Short mmCIF file of C-alpha atoms in Angstrom, two decimals:
data_model
loop_
_atom_site.label_atom_id
_atom_site.label_comp_id
_atom_site.label_asym_id
_atom_site.label_seq_id
_atom_site.Cartn_x
_atom_site.Cartn_y
_atom_site.Cartn_z
CA MET A 1 -222.87 -153.52 11.43
CA GLU A 2 -221.86 -157.02 12.78
CA LEU A 3 -219.54 -159.35 10.70
CA LEU A 4 -220.74 -160.90 7.70
CA THR A 5 -219.93 -164.42 7.59
CA GLY A 6 -221.10 -167.80 6.01
CA GLU A 7 -221.60 -169.51 2.79
CA TYR A 8 -225.12 -169.70 1.31
CA LYS A 9 -226.52 -171.21 -1.81
CA ASN A 10 -229.37 -169.19 -3.71
CA THR A 11 -230.87 -168.77 -6.94
CA LEU A 12 -230.90 -165.80 -9.29
CA ASP A 13 -234.35 -165.49 -10.77
CA GLU A 14 -235.09 -164.82 -14.52
CA LYS A 15 -235.00 -161.04 -13.79
CA GLY A 16 -231.65 -161.20 -12.36
CA ARG A 17 -232.80 -160.75 -8.77
CA ILE A 18 -231.47 -162.63 -5.83
CA GLN A 19 -232.50 -163.01 -2.31
CA LEU A 20 -229.85 -162.32 0.32
CA PRO A 21 -229.96 -164.72 3.24
CA SER A 22 -231.67 -163.40 6.32
CA LYS A 23 -228.61 -163.85 8.34
CA LEU A 24 -226.70 -161.62 6.08
CA ARG A 25 -229.36 -159.20 5.60
CA GLY A 26 -230.19 -158.88 9.31
CA ASN A 27 -226.47 -157.61 9.78
CA LEU A 28 -226.85 -154.77 7.54
CA SER A 29 -227.80 -151.43 8.61
CA GLY A 30 -229.40 -150.02 5.50
CA ASN A 31 -231.37 -151.05 2.49
CA VAL A 32 -228.52 -150.57 -0.10
CA LEU A 33 -225.45 -152.37 -1.24
CA ILE A 34 -222.68 -151.48 -3.56
CA VAL A 35 -222.03 -154.06 -6.20
CA THR A 36 -218.79 -154.29 -8.22
CA GLN A 37 -216.47 -156.55 -10.09
CA SER A 38 -213.87 -158.48 -7.98
CA LEU A 39 -210.52 -159.79 -9.03
CA ASP A 40 -211.90 -163.47 -9.49
CA ARG A 41 -214.98 -163.39 -11.84
CA CYS A 42 -217.34 -162.94 -8.94
CA LEU A 43 -218.97 -159.71 -7.64
CA TRP A 44 -218.10 -157.98 -4.33
CA LEU A 45 -220.85 -156.50 -2.30
CA TYR A 46 -220.21 -153.56 0.10
CA THR A 47 -222.40 -151.51 2.45
CA PRO A 48 -222.19 -147.85 1.31
CA GLU A 49 -219.83 -147.20 4.60
CA GLU A 50 -217.52 -149.93 3.73
CA TRP A 51 -217.47 -149.11 -0.02
CA LYS A 52 -216.91 -145.32 0.80
CA ASN A 53 -213.83 -146.50 3.08
CA LEU A 54 -212.35 -148.87 0.40
CA SER A 55 -212.70 -146.75 -2.58
CA SER A 56 -211.33 -143.57 -0.87
CA LYS A 57 -208.20 -145.53 -0.03
CA ILE A 58 -208.10 -146.90 -3.65
CA MET A 59 -208.50 -143.33 -4.99
CA GLU A 60 -205.84 -141.91 -2.58
CA ALA A 61 -203.30 -144.40 -3.72
CA ALA A 62 -203.96 -144.36 -7.43
CA SER A 63 -202.75 -142.09 -10.15
CA PRO A 64 -204.81 -141.49 -13.16
CA PHE A 65 -201.19 -140.79 -14.78
CA ASN A 66 -200.16 -144.53 -14.09
CA THR A 67 -201.29 -147.19 -16.62
CA GLN A 68 -201.77 -149.90 -13.79
CA ASN A 69 -203.69 -147.57 -11.58
CA ARG A 70 -205.98 -146.75 -14.31
CA LEU A 71 -206.68 -150.36 -15.02
CA VAL A 72 -207.76 -150.90 -11.32
CA LEU A 73 -209.89 -147.75 -11.27
CA ARG A 74 -211.59 -148.97 -14.41
CA ARG A 75 -212.13 -152.64 -13.26
CA LEU A 76 -213.18 -151.97 -9.41
CA ILE A 77 -214.28 -148.32 -9.06
CA ALA A 78 -216.07 -147.65 -12.46
CA PRO A 79 -218.37 -150.66 -12.57
CA ALA A 80 -219.63 -150.38 -9.06
CA GLN A 81 -223.36 -149.67 -8.69
CA GLU A 82 -225.65 -148.80 -5.89
CA VAL A 83 -228.37 -151.61 -5.57
CA GLU A 84 -231.40 -151.33 -3.35
CA PHE A 85 -233.35 -154.15 -1.89
CA ASP A 86 -236.90 -154.58 -3.33
CA LYS A 87 -239.93 -155.04 -0.88
CA SER A 88 -239.18 -158.88 -0.92
CA GLY A 89 -235.59 -158.45 0.21
CA ARG A 90 -234.12 -159.12 -3.35
CA LEU A 91 -231.22 -157.44 -4.95
CA SER A 92 -231.36 -156.89 -8.68
CA ILE A 93 -227.95 -157.37 -10.14
CA PRO A 94 -227.21 -155.16 -13.05
CA GLN A 95 -226.88 -156.99 -16.29
CA SER A 96 -223.28 -155.92 -16.95
CA LEU A 97 -222.17 -157.11 -13.49
CA ARG A 98 -224.07 -160.49 -14.04
CA GLU A 99 -222.28 -160.94 -17.42
CA TYR A 100 -218.83 -160.27 -15.86
CA ALA A 101 -219.42 -162.91 -13.05
CA GLY A 102 -221.16 -165.42 -15.42
CA LEU A 103 -224.22 -165.43 -13.12
CA THR A 104 -226.84 -167.93 -14.36
CA LYS A 105 -229.20 -169.52 -11.89
CA ASP A 106 -227.36 -171.23 -9.07
CA CYS A 107 -225.28 -168.91 -7.07
CA VAL A 108 -223.18 -168.98 -3.95
CA ILE A 109 -223.10 -165.98 -1.43
CA LEU A 110 -219.94 -165.63 0.65
CA GLY A 111 -219.91 -163.48 3.86
CA ILE A 112 -216.17 -162.48 4.35
CA ASN A 113 -216.36 -160.19 7.50
CA LYS A 114 -216.91 -156.71 5.87
CA TYR A 115 -218.02 -157.48 2.52
CA MET A 116 -219.81 -160.22 0.51
CA GLU A 117 -218.95 -162.09 -2.69
CA LEU A 118 -221.50 -163.47 -5.17
CA TRP A 119 -220.32 -166.27 -7.39
CA ASP A 120 -221.89 -168.50 -10.19
CA SER A 121 -222.13 -171.89 -8.38
CA GLU A 122 -220.24 -173.74 -11.12
CA THR A 123 -217.55 -171.10 -11.34
CA TYR A 124 -216.92 -171.17 -7.69
CA GLU A 125 -216.61 -174.89 -7.46
CA LYS A 126 -214.20 -174.80 -10.37
CA TYR A 127 -212.12 -172.08 -8.36
CA LEU A 128 -211.96 -174.03 -5.21
CA SER A 129 -210.67 -177.14 -7.05
CA GLU A 130 -208.28 -175.27 -9.22
CA ASN A 131 -206.88 -173.26 -6.18
CA GLU A 132 -206.75 -176.17 -3.60
CA GLU A 133 -202.76 -176.19 -3.65
CA ASN A 134 -202.56 -172.51 -3.43
CA PHE A 135 -205.02 -172.43 -0.52
CA LEU A 136 -202.81 -174.96 1.41
CA GLN A 137 -199.50 -172.90 0.63
CA ALA A 138 -201.44 -169.78 1.89
CA ALA A 139 -202.71 -171.26 5.01
CA GLU A 140 -199.06 -172.53 5.85
CA GLY A 141 -197.92 -168.98 5.53
CA LEU A 142 -200.31 -168.23 8.44
CA ASP A 143 -198.32 -170.33 10.98
CA GLU A 144 -197.38 -167.17 13.15
CA ILE A 145 -201.03 -167.07 14.08
CA CYS A 146 -201.55 -168.72 17.62
CA PHE A 147 -204.94 -169.50 19.38
#
């Protein structure tokens, strides 16, 4: 799999389906993605291989006897669902995940190297504006990177 990058705007149809941009879809090795809740009221989309890698690491590090670990397992692992592309290349986003992310019609799809994020467009714009100062501080912290 090649790297998944880019910001794309697309619409969710009345049945909760969204067309993945061909640039992103062309970089996928299969016809299935794992969709789950993220930390920022959007959805994370992973290939089965990347999801297996991430979820295995989370499961190895988490104890069901720890309150905080259980919360992470319930928010990230439990809601994950396998979604297959239809013949038209659309993903049908499960209702519970659409509700979590507040997906309505206009959406933003972000390719972030090994995974993708699916945002409601209005929520994403609000997130960006509310976090501009945090972004600048975080970027400043990367001053060790030289190119």
